Coordinates of C-alpha atoms and ligand atoms in Angstrom, one line a residue:
M207 CA -3.9 18.9 17.6
S208 CA -2.9 17.8 20.5
S209 CA 0.5 17.8 21.0
A210 CA -0.3 14.2 23.2
A211 CA -1.7 12.6 20.0
P212 CA -0.5 9.1 19.8
T213 CA 2.4 8.1 16.9
L214 CA 0.7 5.4 15.0
L215 CA 2.9 2.8 14.1
T216 CA 0.6 1.1 11.2
P217 CA 0.2 0.4 7.9
G218 CA -2.3 3.8 7.4
P219 CA -3.7 6.1 7.9
L220 CA -0.3 6.9 9.8
T221 CA 1.8 9.9 11.4
T222 CA 2.4 12.6 9.3
S223 CA 3.9 15.9 9.6
L224 CA 2.3 19.2 10.8
R225 CA 3.2 20.5 7.3
T226 CA 1.1 17.8 5.8
R227 CA -1.6 18.6 7.9
Q228 CA -1.7 22.7 8.0
A229 CA -1.9 22.1 4.1
M230 CA -5.6 20.9 4.6
L231 CA -6.3 24.3 6.2
Q232 CA -7.4 26.2 2.8
D233 CA -10.5 25.6 0.6
W234 CA -10.3 24.6 -2.8
G235 CA -13.7 25.3 -5.5
S236 CA -13.0 22.1 -7.3
W237 CA -13.5 24.2 -10.9
D238 CA -10.9 26.5 -9.6
D239 CA -7.3 26.9 -12.1
S240 CA -5.6 26.4 -8.8
F241 CA -6.9 23.3 -7.4
N242 CA -6.8 22.1 -11.0
R243 CA -3.2 22.6 -11.3
L244 CA -2.6 21.2 -7.9
T245 CA -3.9 18.1 -9.4
A246 CA -2.1 17.6 -12.7
S247 CA 1.4 18.6 -10.5
L248 CA 0.2 15.6 -8.0
C249 CA 0.0 13.6 -10.9
E250 CA 2.9 14.7 -12.7
Q251 CA 5.0 13.5 -9.4
L252 CA 3.9 10.9 -8.7
L253 CA 4.7 9.6 -12.1
A254 CA 7.8 10.8 -11.6
I255 CA 8.5 8.5 -8.5
I256 CA 7.8 5.5 -11.2
N257 CA 10.1 7.1 -14.1
G258 CA 6.1 6.7 -16.1
A259 CA 5.4 10.0 -17.9
S260 CA 6.3 8.3 -21.3
S261 CA 4.5 5.1 -21.0
H262 CA 1.4 5.6 -18.0
H263 CA -0.8 8.1 -17.0
C264 CA -2.2 8.8 -13.5
V265 CA -5.3 8.2 -12.9
P266 CA -6.2 9.5 -9.2
L267 CA -9.7 7.9 -7.7
Q268 CA -11.7 9.2 -4.5
G269 CA -11.5 6.6 -1.8
S270 CA -9.7 4.3 0.1
G271 CA -7.0 1.8 -1.3
T272 CA -9.8 -0.9 -2.1
F273 CA -11.5 1.6 -4.3
A274 CA -8.9 1.9 -6.5
V275 CA -7.9 -1.5 -6.8
E276 CA -11.1 -2.6 -7.9
A277 CA -11.6 0.5 -10.3
A278 CA -8.1 -1.1 -11.7
I279 CA -9.1 -4.5 -12.3
G280 CA -12.9 -3.2 -13.4
T281 CA -11.2 -1.1 -16.4
L282 CA -8.4 -3.0 -17.1
V283 CA -9.6 -6.3 -17.5
P284 CA -12.3 -6.9 -20.0
R285 CA -15.4 -8.6 -19.0
D286 CA -14.0 -11.8 -21.2
G287 CA -10.6 -11.5 -19.3
H288 CA -9.2 -14.1 -17.3
V289 CA -7.2 -13.0 -14.0
L290 CA -4.6 -14.9 -12.3
V291 CA -4.8 -14.1 -8.8
L292 CA -1.4 -14.8 -6.9
I293 CA -2.0 -14.7 -2.8
N294 CA -0.4 -15.4 0.1
G295 CA -1.7 -13.1 2.7
A296 CA -5.4 -10.8 3.1
Y297 CA -5.4 -8.5 0.6
G298 CA -4.3 -11.6 -2.3
K299 CA -7.7 -12.3 -1.4
R300 CA -9.1 -9.1 -1.2
L301 CA -8.2 -9.1 -5.2
A302 CA -9.8 -12.5 -6.1
K303 CA -13.0 -11.3 -4.0
I304 CA -13.1 -8.1 -6.6
C305 CA -12.7 -10.5 -9.1
D306 CA -15.3 -12.5 -7.4
V307 CA -17.8 -9.9 -7.4
L308 CA -17.4 -8.0 -9.9
G309 CA -17.8 -11.7 -12.1
R310 CA -14.5 -11.3 -14.0
R311 CA -13.0 -15.4 -14.2
F312 CA -10.1 -15.6 -12.1
S313 CA -7.8 -18.5 -11.1
T314 CA -5.9 -17.9 -7.3
F315 CA -2.6 -19.4 -6.7
E316 CA -2.0 -19.5 -2.9
T317 CA 1.1 -19.7 -1.0
A318 CA 1.9 -20.1 2.7
E319 CA 1.8 -15.9 4.4
D320 CA 5.5 -16.6 4.8
Q321 CA 6.1 -17.9 1.1
P322 CA 6.6 -15.1 -1.7
T323 CA 5.2 -16.6 -4.9
T324 CA 8.2 -16.9 -7.4
A325 CA 8.9 -16.0 -11.1
A326 CA 8.8 -19.7 -11.3
D327 CA 5.2 -20.2 -10.3
V328 CA 4.2 -18.0 -13.1
E329 CA 5.6 -19.3 -15.6
R330 CA 3.7 -23.1 -14.9
L331 CA 0.6 -21.7 -14.3
L332 CA 0.9 -19.3 -17.3
N333 CA 2.1 -22.3 -19.6
A334 CA -0.6 -24.9 -17.9
D335 CA -3.7 -22.3 -19.1
P336 CA -3.3 -20.3 -21.7
G337 CA -6.5 -18.9 -21.6
I338 CA -5.0 -16.4 -18.3
T339 CA -5.1 -12.7 -19.7
H340 CA -4.0 -10.9 -16.3
V341 CA -2.0 -11.7 -13.0
A342 CA -2.6 -9.8 -10.1
L343 CA -0.3 -9.2 -7.8
I344 CA 0.6 -8.0 -3.6
H345 CA 3.5 -6.1 -3.8
C346 CA 3.9 -5.8 -0.3
E347 CA 1.5 -8.1 1.6
T348 CA 1.0 -5.7 4.0
S349 CA -1.1 -8.5 6.2
T350 CA 2.7 -9.9 7.3
G351 CA 4.8 -7.3 5.9
I352 CA 6.3 -9.9 3.0
L353 CA 7.8 -8.8 0.0
N354 CA 7.1 -10.6 -3.4
P355 CA 10.1 -10.8 -6.0
L356 CA 7.9 -8.2 -8.3
L357 CA 10.3 -7.7 -11.3
E358 CA 11.3 -11.1 -11.7
I359 CA 7.1 -11.7 -12.2
A360 CA 6.6 -9.1 -14.2
N361 CA 9.4 -10.3 -16.9
V362 CA 7.9 -13.4 -16.9
V363 CA 4.2 -12.1 -17.4
A364 CA 5.3 -9.5 -20.1
K365 CA 7.4 -12.6 -21.6
Q366 CA 4.7 -14.8 -22.0
G367 CA 2.0 -11.9 -23.7
K368 CA 0.1 -11.5 -20.2
R369 CA -0.7 -8.3 -18.5
L370 CA 0.5 -7.6 -15.3
I371 CA -1.5 -5.7 -12.3
I372 CA 0.2 -4.6 -9.3
D373 CA -1.5 -3.4 -6.0
A374 CA 1.5 -1.6 -4.7
M375 CA -0.3 0.6 -1.7
S376 CA 1.8 -0.3 0.7
S377 CA 5.0 -0.5 -1.0
F378 CA 4.6 2.3 -3.2
G379 CA 7.3 5.8 -2.7
A380 CA 9.6 3.5 -0.5
L381 CA 11.0 0.5 -2.7
P382 CA 12.0 1.6 -6.1
V383 CA 9.7 0.6 -9.2
D384 CA 10.9 2.1 -13.1
A385 CA 8.0 2.0 -15.0
Q386 CA 10.5 1.2 -18.5
E387 CA 12.3 -1.3 -16.3
T388 CA 9.2 -3.4 -14.8
P389 CA 6.4 -4.2 -17.3
F390 CA 3.2 -3.7 -15.8
D391 CA -0.2 -2.3 -16.8
A392 CA -1.4 -1.1 -13.7
L393 CA 0.4 -0.4 -10.6
I394 CA -2.3 0.8 -7.8
A395 CA -1.1 2.9 -4.8
A396 CA -2.8 5.6 -2.5
S397 CA -2.2 9.0 -0.6
G398 CA -1.7 8.0 3.2
K399 CA 0.9 5.1 2.7
C400 CA 5.2 5.5 2.1
L401 CA 4.1 8.7 1.0
E402 CA 2.7 10.3 4.5
G403 CA -0.4 12.2 2.9
V404 CA -3.5 11.8 4.8
P405 CA -6.0 8.8 3.4
G406 CA -8.9 9.5 1.0
M407 CA -7.9 9.2 -2.4
G408 CA -6.0 6.3 -4.5
F409 CA -4.6 6.6 -7.9
V410 CA -3.6 3.9 -11.1
F411 CA -0.8 4.1 -13.0
A412 CA -2.3 2.9 -16.2
R413 CA -0.7 1.5 -19.5
K414 CA -1.3 4.6 -22.1
D415 CA -2.4 2.1 -25.1
A416 CA -4.1 -0.6 -22.3
L417 CA -6.4 2.5 -21.0
A418 CA -7.2 3.9 -24.1
H419 CA -8.5 0.2 -24.8
A420 CA -10.3 0.2 -21.5
A421 CA -13.7 1.9 -22.8
G422 CA -16.4 0.4 -21.9
N423 CA -15.2 -2.5 -19.8
S424 CA -16.2 -1.1 -16.3
H425 CA -19.3 -2.6 -14.6
S426 CA -19.7 1.0 -12.4
L427 CA -20.0 4.7 -13.7
A428 CA -17.6 6.4 -10.1
M429 CA -15.0 3.1 -10.5
D430 CA -14.4 3.9 -13.9
L431 CA -11.1 4.8 -14.6
H432 CA -11.0 5.0 -18.4
D433 CA -13.8 7.8 -18.2
Q434 CA -12.3 9.5 -14.5
H435 CA -8.9 9.8 -17.0
T436 CA -11.0 11.2 -20.0
Y437 CA -12.7 13.7 -18.6
M438 CA -9.8 14.8 -16.9
A439 CA -7.4 14.8 -20.0
K440 CA -10.2 17.4 -21.6
T441 CA -10.8 19.5 -18.5
G442 CA -8.3 19.5 -16.1
Q443 CA -11.3 18.0 -13.7
W444 CA -11.6 15.4 -11.4
R445 CA -15.5 14.0 -12.7
F446 CA -16.7 14.2 -8.9
T447 CA -15.9 15.9 -5.7
P448 CA -12.9 15.8 -5.6
P449 CA -11.1 15.2 -1.7
T450 CA -10.0 18.3 -2.4
H451 CA -8.1 18.5 1.2
V452 CA -6.5 14.7 1.2
V453 CA -5.3 16.6 -2.8
A454 CA -3.7 19.7 -0.9
A455 CA -1.7 17.3 1.9
L456 CA -0.7 14.7 -0.7
H457 CA 0.5 17.5 -2.8
E458 CA 2.3 18.9 0.2
A459 CA 3.4 15.8 1.8
L460 CA 5.3 15.1 -1.6
A461 CA 7.2 18.5 -1.6
Q462 CA 8.9 17.3 1.3
Y463 CA 9.5 13.6 -0.4
N464 CA 11.3 15.5 -2.7
E465 CA 12.7 17.8 -0.3
Q466 CA 13.6 14.8 2.0
G467 CA 15.7 13.1 -0.9
G468 CA 13.0 11.2 -2.8
L469 CA 12.6 7.5 -3.1
P470 CA 16.0 6.5 -1.5
A471 CA 15.9 8.7 1.4
R472 CA 12.4 7.5 2.1
H473 CA 13.7 4.2 1.3
Q474 CA 16.6 4.3 3.4
R475 CA 14.5 5.9 6.9
Y476 CA 12.2 3.2 6.7
T477 CA 14.5 0.3 6.4
K478 CA 16.8 2.1 9.7
N479 CA 13.0 2.2 11.2
C480 CA 12.6 -1.6 10.6
Q481 CA 16.2 -2.8 11.7
T482 CA 15.7 -0.5 15.0
L483 CA 12.3 -2.1 15.6
L484 CA 13.8 -5.5 14.8
D485 CA 16.7 -5.7 16.7
G486 CA 15.0 -3.7 19.5
M487 CA 12.2 -6.4 19.8
A488 CA 14.6 -9.2 19.4
T489 CA 16.2 -8.0 22.7
L490 CA 13.1 -9.0 24.5
G491 CA 12.8 -12.2 22.8
I492 CA 9.8 -11.3 20.7
R493 CA 10.6 -13.1 17.2
S494 CA 9.2 -11.7 14.2
F495 CA 7.0 -13.9 11.6
V496 CA 8.7 -13.2 8.2
P497 CA 12.0 -14.4 7.2
A498 CA 14.8 -11.4 6.9
A499 CA 15.6 -11.8 3.1
I500 CA 11.3 -11.2 2.2
Q501 CA 11.0 -8.9 4.9
A502 CA 9.9 -5.4 3.4
P503 CA 10.9 -2.2 5.5
I504 CA 6.8 -1.6 5.7
I505 CA 5.6 -3.4 8.2
V506 CA 6.6 -6.4 10.9
T507 CA 4.3 -9.2 12.1
F508 CA 5.3 -10.3 15.2
H509 CA 4.8 -13.5 17.3
A510 CA 2.8 -12.7 20.5
P511 CA 4.3 -13.7 23.7
K512 CA 2.8 -17.3 24.9
D513 CA 2.1 -16.3 28.8
P514 CA -1.4 -16.6 29.0
R515 CA -1.3 -12.9 31.1
Y516 CA -0.7 -11.1 27.9
Q517 CA -4.2 -10.1 25.9
F518 CA -3.9 -8.1 22.8
K519 CA -6.2 -5.7 24.1
D520 CA -4.8 -5.0 27.3
F521 CA -1.0 -5.1 25.6
Y522 CA -2.4 -2.3 23.1
E523 CA -4.2 -0.1 25.6
R524 CA -1.2 0.0 27.5
V525 CA 0.9 1.0 24.9
K526 CA -0.8 3.7 23.5
A527 CA -1.4 4.9 26.9
K528 CA 2.7 5.4 26.6
G529 CA 2.3 7.3 23.3
F530 CA 2.1 4.6 20.5
I531 CA -0.3 2.8 18.6
L532 CA 0.2 -0.6 17.6
Y533 CA -1.9 -3.0 14.5
P534 CA -3.6 -6.2 15.5
G535 CA -2.5 -9.6 13.9
K536 CA -3.8 -10.6 10.8
L537 CA -2.9 -13.9 10.7
T538 CA -5.5 -17.3 10.6
Q539 CA -3.3 -19.8 12.2
V540 CA -0.8 -18.3 14.1
D541 CA -1.5 -14.8 17.3
T542 CA 0.7 -12.1 15.8
F543 CA 0.7 -8.0 16.1
R544 CA 1.8 -5.9 14.1
V545 CA 4.4 -2.8 14.0
G546 CA 4.4 -0.1 11.2
C547 CA 7.8 1.4 10.2
I548 CA 6.3 3.8 8.5
G549 CA 4.8 7.2 8.3
H550 CA 6.3 10.6 9.5
V551 CA 8.7 8.7 12.4
T552 CA 12.3 7.9 12.7
H553 CA 14.4 5.2 14.5
A554 CA 14.2 7.1 17.7
D555 CA 10.5 6.8 17.3
M556 CA 11.1 3.1 16.9
Q557 CA 13.1 2.9 19.8
A558 CA 11.0 4.8 21.8
A559 CA 8.0 2.2 21.1
V560 CA 10.0 -0.3 21.8
N561 CA 10.6 0.6 25.0
A562 CA 7.3 1.5 26.1
V563 CA 6.7 -2.6 24.9
A564 CA 9.1 -3.7 27.5
Q565 CA 7.4 -1.5 29.9
V566 CA 4.2 -2.8 29.2
L567 CA 5.3 -6.1 29.0
D568 CA 6.5 -5.7 32.6
E569 CA 3.1 -4.0 34.0
M570 CA 1.6 -6.8 32.7
Q571 CA 3.8 -9.4 34.1
V572 CA 4.6 -11.2 30.7
L573 CA 7.7 -13.4 31.4
D574 CA 6.9 -16.3 29.0
I575 CA 7.9 -14.6 25.5
Ligands
PLP747 C1 -3.5 -0.3 2.4 C2 -3.8 -1.1 1.8 C3 -4.7 -1.7 0.5 C4 -5.7 -0.4 0.8 O1 -6.5 -0.6 2.1 P1 -7.8 0.6 1.9 O2 -8.2 -0.4 3.7 O3 -8.7 0.2 1.1 O4 -7.3 1.8 2.3 C5 -4.6 -2.5 -0.7 N1 -3.6 -3.4 -0.6 C6 -2.3 -3.0 0.1 C7 -1.7 -4.3 -0.3 C8 -2.6 -2.3 1.2 O5 -1.6 -2.5 2.1

């Protein structure tokens, strides 16, 4: 890999360590015992991160994160189920679309993109419609970087005897969730986010009894997590061709995660990255979109400069030429851009990115921030 490769300040794929990339230099036979042991070790380590070994299974699935979300909904929501989808951004909308495409009955509750859903909202909605069987929530809504109050919502959902499905794609591994304290039927994440693996597989932590009762729910063969789990439990193998190199890279990324101090250390590094970014951009006059109290240390949305000389594409290319890949905004109403805080990067990289942004705004003669 060229040393001139830019640093990815994006929500995934993201910058990975050389050691993680080097783990992909070996080929693996999918029937081979050593690969099966790799998969088993991976699942065991992933479950340990949420303290979930006693209550949940880890079911890995080929594909991007959305494949795992779709598989979780299709497998764990019975065909006559009814999902309440909590929305405050693009990933929440995607959850609703998945329910729609799969033909699961669903209702939506949408708050503004800078407004977390509250437990009180959920309690009121569940009281108003006793037919709801499942609630689906995005933990960190990556389209803005907003954090939703998972524990409070999970407690309300459990108290009402309903089941919770959590898309924790962009928070898993960096923000703590304890499966023995936070009741949920499914928590979904993927290889290429805060664990700093490469993209290519997702995984679902599925409550053991919920998964055991999920046979026949899925509309799809390839996306059936019950089938995937049953086969894997019996044979140690993935049902269909596994993403072998992705598994090996994630396994190596997890070894580094644990050596570095696990979740607390990852959380601390990302928090420092985020704070360095916020402070640095503030000195340039660039304002963040999400209020500090609900900003997750994952990705930050910034208001684009008002100056007509600012064009995202030009800005992006110039910052890239200085070594950093930023991310476009995903808001419909406001012009924004995003900068990720996750990946194999430190606060020094964030400061260097801020310096690059400062130089670029100067080059572009952007004055009206
Ligand atoms: C990244 C992400 C996903 C999955 O996106 P893919 O492009 O399918 O990998 C889902 N939900 C959230 C909140 C995410 O950040």
